[in-house]
Coordinates of C-alpha atoms and ligand atoms in Angstrom, one line a residue:
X2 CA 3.2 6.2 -3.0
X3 CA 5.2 3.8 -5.4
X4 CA 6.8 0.7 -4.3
X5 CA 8.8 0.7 -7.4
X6 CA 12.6 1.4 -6.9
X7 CA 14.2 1.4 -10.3
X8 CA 17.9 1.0 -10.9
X9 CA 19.7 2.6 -13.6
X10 CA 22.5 0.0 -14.6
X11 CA 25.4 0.6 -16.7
X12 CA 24.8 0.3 -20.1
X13 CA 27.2 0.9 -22.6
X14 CA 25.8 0.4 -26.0
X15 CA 28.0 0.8 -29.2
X16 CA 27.1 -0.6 -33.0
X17 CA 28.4 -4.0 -31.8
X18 CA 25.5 -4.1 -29.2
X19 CA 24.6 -3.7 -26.1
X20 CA 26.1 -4.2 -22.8
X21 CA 24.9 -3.8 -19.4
X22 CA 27.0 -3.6 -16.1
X23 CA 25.4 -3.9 -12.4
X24 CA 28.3 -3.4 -9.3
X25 CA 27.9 -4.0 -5.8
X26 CA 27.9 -0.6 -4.0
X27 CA 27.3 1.3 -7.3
X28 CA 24.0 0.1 -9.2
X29 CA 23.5 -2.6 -6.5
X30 CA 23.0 -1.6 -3.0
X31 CA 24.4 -4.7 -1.3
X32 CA 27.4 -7.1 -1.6
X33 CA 26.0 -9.6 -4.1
X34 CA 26.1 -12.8 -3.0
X35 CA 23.6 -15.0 -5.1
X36 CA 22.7 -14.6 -8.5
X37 CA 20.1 -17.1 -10.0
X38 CA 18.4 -16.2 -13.2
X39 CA 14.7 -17.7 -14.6
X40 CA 13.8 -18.6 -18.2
X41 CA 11.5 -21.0 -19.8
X42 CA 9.0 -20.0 -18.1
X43 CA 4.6 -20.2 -19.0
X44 CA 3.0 -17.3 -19.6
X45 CA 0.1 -19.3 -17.2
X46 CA 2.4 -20.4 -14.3
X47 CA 3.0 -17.6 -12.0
X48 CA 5.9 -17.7 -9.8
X49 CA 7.2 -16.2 -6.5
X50 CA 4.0 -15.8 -4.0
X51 CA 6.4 -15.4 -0.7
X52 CA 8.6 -12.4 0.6
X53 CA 11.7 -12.5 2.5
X54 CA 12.7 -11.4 6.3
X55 CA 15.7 -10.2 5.5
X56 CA 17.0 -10.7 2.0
X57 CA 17.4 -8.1 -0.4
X58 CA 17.1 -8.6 -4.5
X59 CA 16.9 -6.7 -7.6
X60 CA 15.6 -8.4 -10.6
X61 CA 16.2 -7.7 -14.2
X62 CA 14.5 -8.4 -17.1
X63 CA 17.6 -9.3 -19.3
X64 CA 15.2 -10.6 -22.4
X65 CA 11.8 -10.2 -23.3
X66 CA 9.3 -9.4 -20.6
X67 CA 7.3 -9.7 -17.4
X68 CA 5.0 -8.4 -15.1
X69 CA 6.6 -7.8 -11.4
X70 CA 3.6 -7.3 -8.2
X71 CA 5.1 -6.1 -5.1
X72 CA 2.8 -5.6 -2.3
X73 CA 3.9 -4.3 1.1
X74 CA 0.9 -5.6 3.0
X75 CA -0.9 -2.0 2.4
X76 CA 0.0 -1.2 -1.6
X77 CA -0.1 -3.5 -4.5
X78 CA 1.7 -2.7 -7.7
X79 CA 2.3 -4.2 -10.7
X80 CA 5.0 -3.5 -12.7
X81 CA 5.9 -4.4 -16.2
X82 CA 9.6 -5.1 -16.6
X83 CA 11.1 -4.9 -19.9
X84 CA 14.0 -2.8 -20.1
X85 CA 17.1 -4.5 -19.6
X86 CA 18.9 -1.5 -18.2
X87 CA 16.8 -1.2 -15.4
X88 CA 16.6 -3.1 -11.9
X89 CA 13.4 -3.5 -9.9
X90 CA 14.5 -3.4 -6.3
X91 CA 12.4 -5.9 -4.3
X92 CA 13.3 -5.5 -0.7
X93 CA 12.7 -7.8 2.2
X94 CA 9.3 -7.7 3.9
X95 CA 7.9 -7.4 0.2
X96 CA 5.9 -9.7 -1.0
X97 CA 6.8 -10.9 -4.6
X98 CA 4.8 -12.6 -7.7
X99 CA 5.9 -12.4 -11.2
X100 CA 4.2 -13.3 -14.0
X101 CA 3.0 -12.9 -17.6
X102 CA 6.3 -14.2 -18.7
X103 CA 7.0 -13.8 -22.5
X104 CA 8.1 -16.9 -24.2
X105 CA 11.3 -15.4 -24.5
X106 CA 11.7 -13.8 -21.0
X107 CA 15.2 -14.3 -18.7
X108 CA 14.6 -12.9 -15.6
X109 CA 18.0 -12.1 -13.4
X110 CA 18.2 -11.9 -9.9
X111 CA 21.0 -10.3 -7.7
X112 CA 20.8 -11.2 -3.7
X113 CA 22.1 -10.4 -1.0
X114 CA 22.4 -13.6 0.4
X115 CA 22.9 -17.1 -0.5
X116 CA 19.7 -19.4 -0.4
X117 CA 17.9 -20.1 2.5
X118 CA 14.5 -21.3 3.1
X119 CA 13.9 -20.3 6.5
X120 CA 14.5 -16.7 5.3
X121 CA 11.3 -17.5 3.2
X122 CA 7.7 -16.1 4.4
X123 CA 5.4 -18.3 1.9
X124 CA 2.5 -18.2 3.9
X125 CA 0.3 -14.9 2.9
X126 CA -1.7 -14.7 6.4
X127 CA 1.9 -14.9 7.9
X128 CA 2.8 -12.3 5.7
X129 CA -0.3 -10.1 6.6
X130 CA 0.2 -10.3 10.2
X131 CA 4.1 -9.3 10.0
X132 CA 3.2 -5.8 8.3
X133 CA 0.1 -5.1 9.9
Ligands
TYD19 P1 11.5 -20.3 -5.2 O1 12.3 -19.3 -4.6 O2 10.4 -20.9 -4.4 O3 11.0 -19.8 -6.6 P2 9.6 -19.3 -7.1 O4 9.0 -18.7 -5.9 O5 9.8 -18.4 -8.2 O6 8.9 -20.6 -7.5 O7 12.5 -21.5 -5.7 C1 12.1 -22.6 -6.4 C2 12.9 -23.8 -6.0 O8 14.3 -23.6 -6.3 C3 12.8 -24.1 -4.6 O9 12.7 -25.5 -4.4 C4 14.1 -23.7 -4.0 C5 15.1 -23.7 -5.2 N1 16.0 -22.6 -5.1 C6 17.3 -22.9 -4.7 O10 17.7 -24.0 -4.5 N2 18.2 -21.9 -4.7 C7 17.9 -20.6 -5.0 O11 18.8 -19.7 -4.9 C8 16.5 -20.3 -5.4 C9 16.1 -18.9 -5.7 C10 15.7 -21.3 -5.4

């Protein structure tokens, strides 16, 4: 079993370039209600190490590229993201890390909600015991 859920988003690409489209209720399957994006980021500096109760995200790799590990408490996966047309669904109850950024790597983020850091499990034994 895969914990990947990949997105198809709209792309639309013509000799002027490329463009990609991502809806709410088509390509997305929430309402959006956060978007944050990451860049600048080391290719030694890990980030993410938590999973949400209740929030839903799909991240995109807009530019360059980065590895994605979900883990459900049973199955870890890691998953290279690189394709700009393609959304990794990251669901709540999943716990996140991303890393092995390249230096050129803008990492997109669609949520469901708006921040909230009691929404936030950070604590891996927490983590362990919710999906055991
Ligand atoms: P965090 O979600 O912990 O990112 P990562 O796990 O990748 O390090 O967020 C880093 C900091 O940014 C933290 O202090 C909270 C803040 N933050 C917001 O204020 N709003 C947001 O929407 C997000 C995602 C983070």
């Amino acid at each position: 079993m895969t914990l990947a859920k990949w997105i198809d988003l709209k792309a639309v690409s013509d000799p002027r370039g490329l463009l990609v489209v991502a809806e709410a209720g088509r390509q997305i399957p929430f309402d959006i209600r956060r978007v944050y994006f990451m860049r600048d980021l080391k290719v030694d500096e890990p980030r993410g190490f938590h999973a949400h109760k209740a929030l839903e995200q799909v991240a995109v790799c807009v530019a360059g590229s980065c590895s994605i590990i979900l883990d459900d408490g049973t199955t870890r996966e890691e998953l290279r993201c690189e394709d700009p047309t393609k959304g990794l669904y990251v669901g709540p109850t999943i716990w996140h890390e991303m890393q092995d950024f390249s230096p050129d790597c803008v990492l997109l983020m669609f949520a469901s909600a708006e921040y909230d850091e009691a929404d936030y499990i950070r604590d891996m034994s927490e983590f362990k015991e919710r999906t055991s």
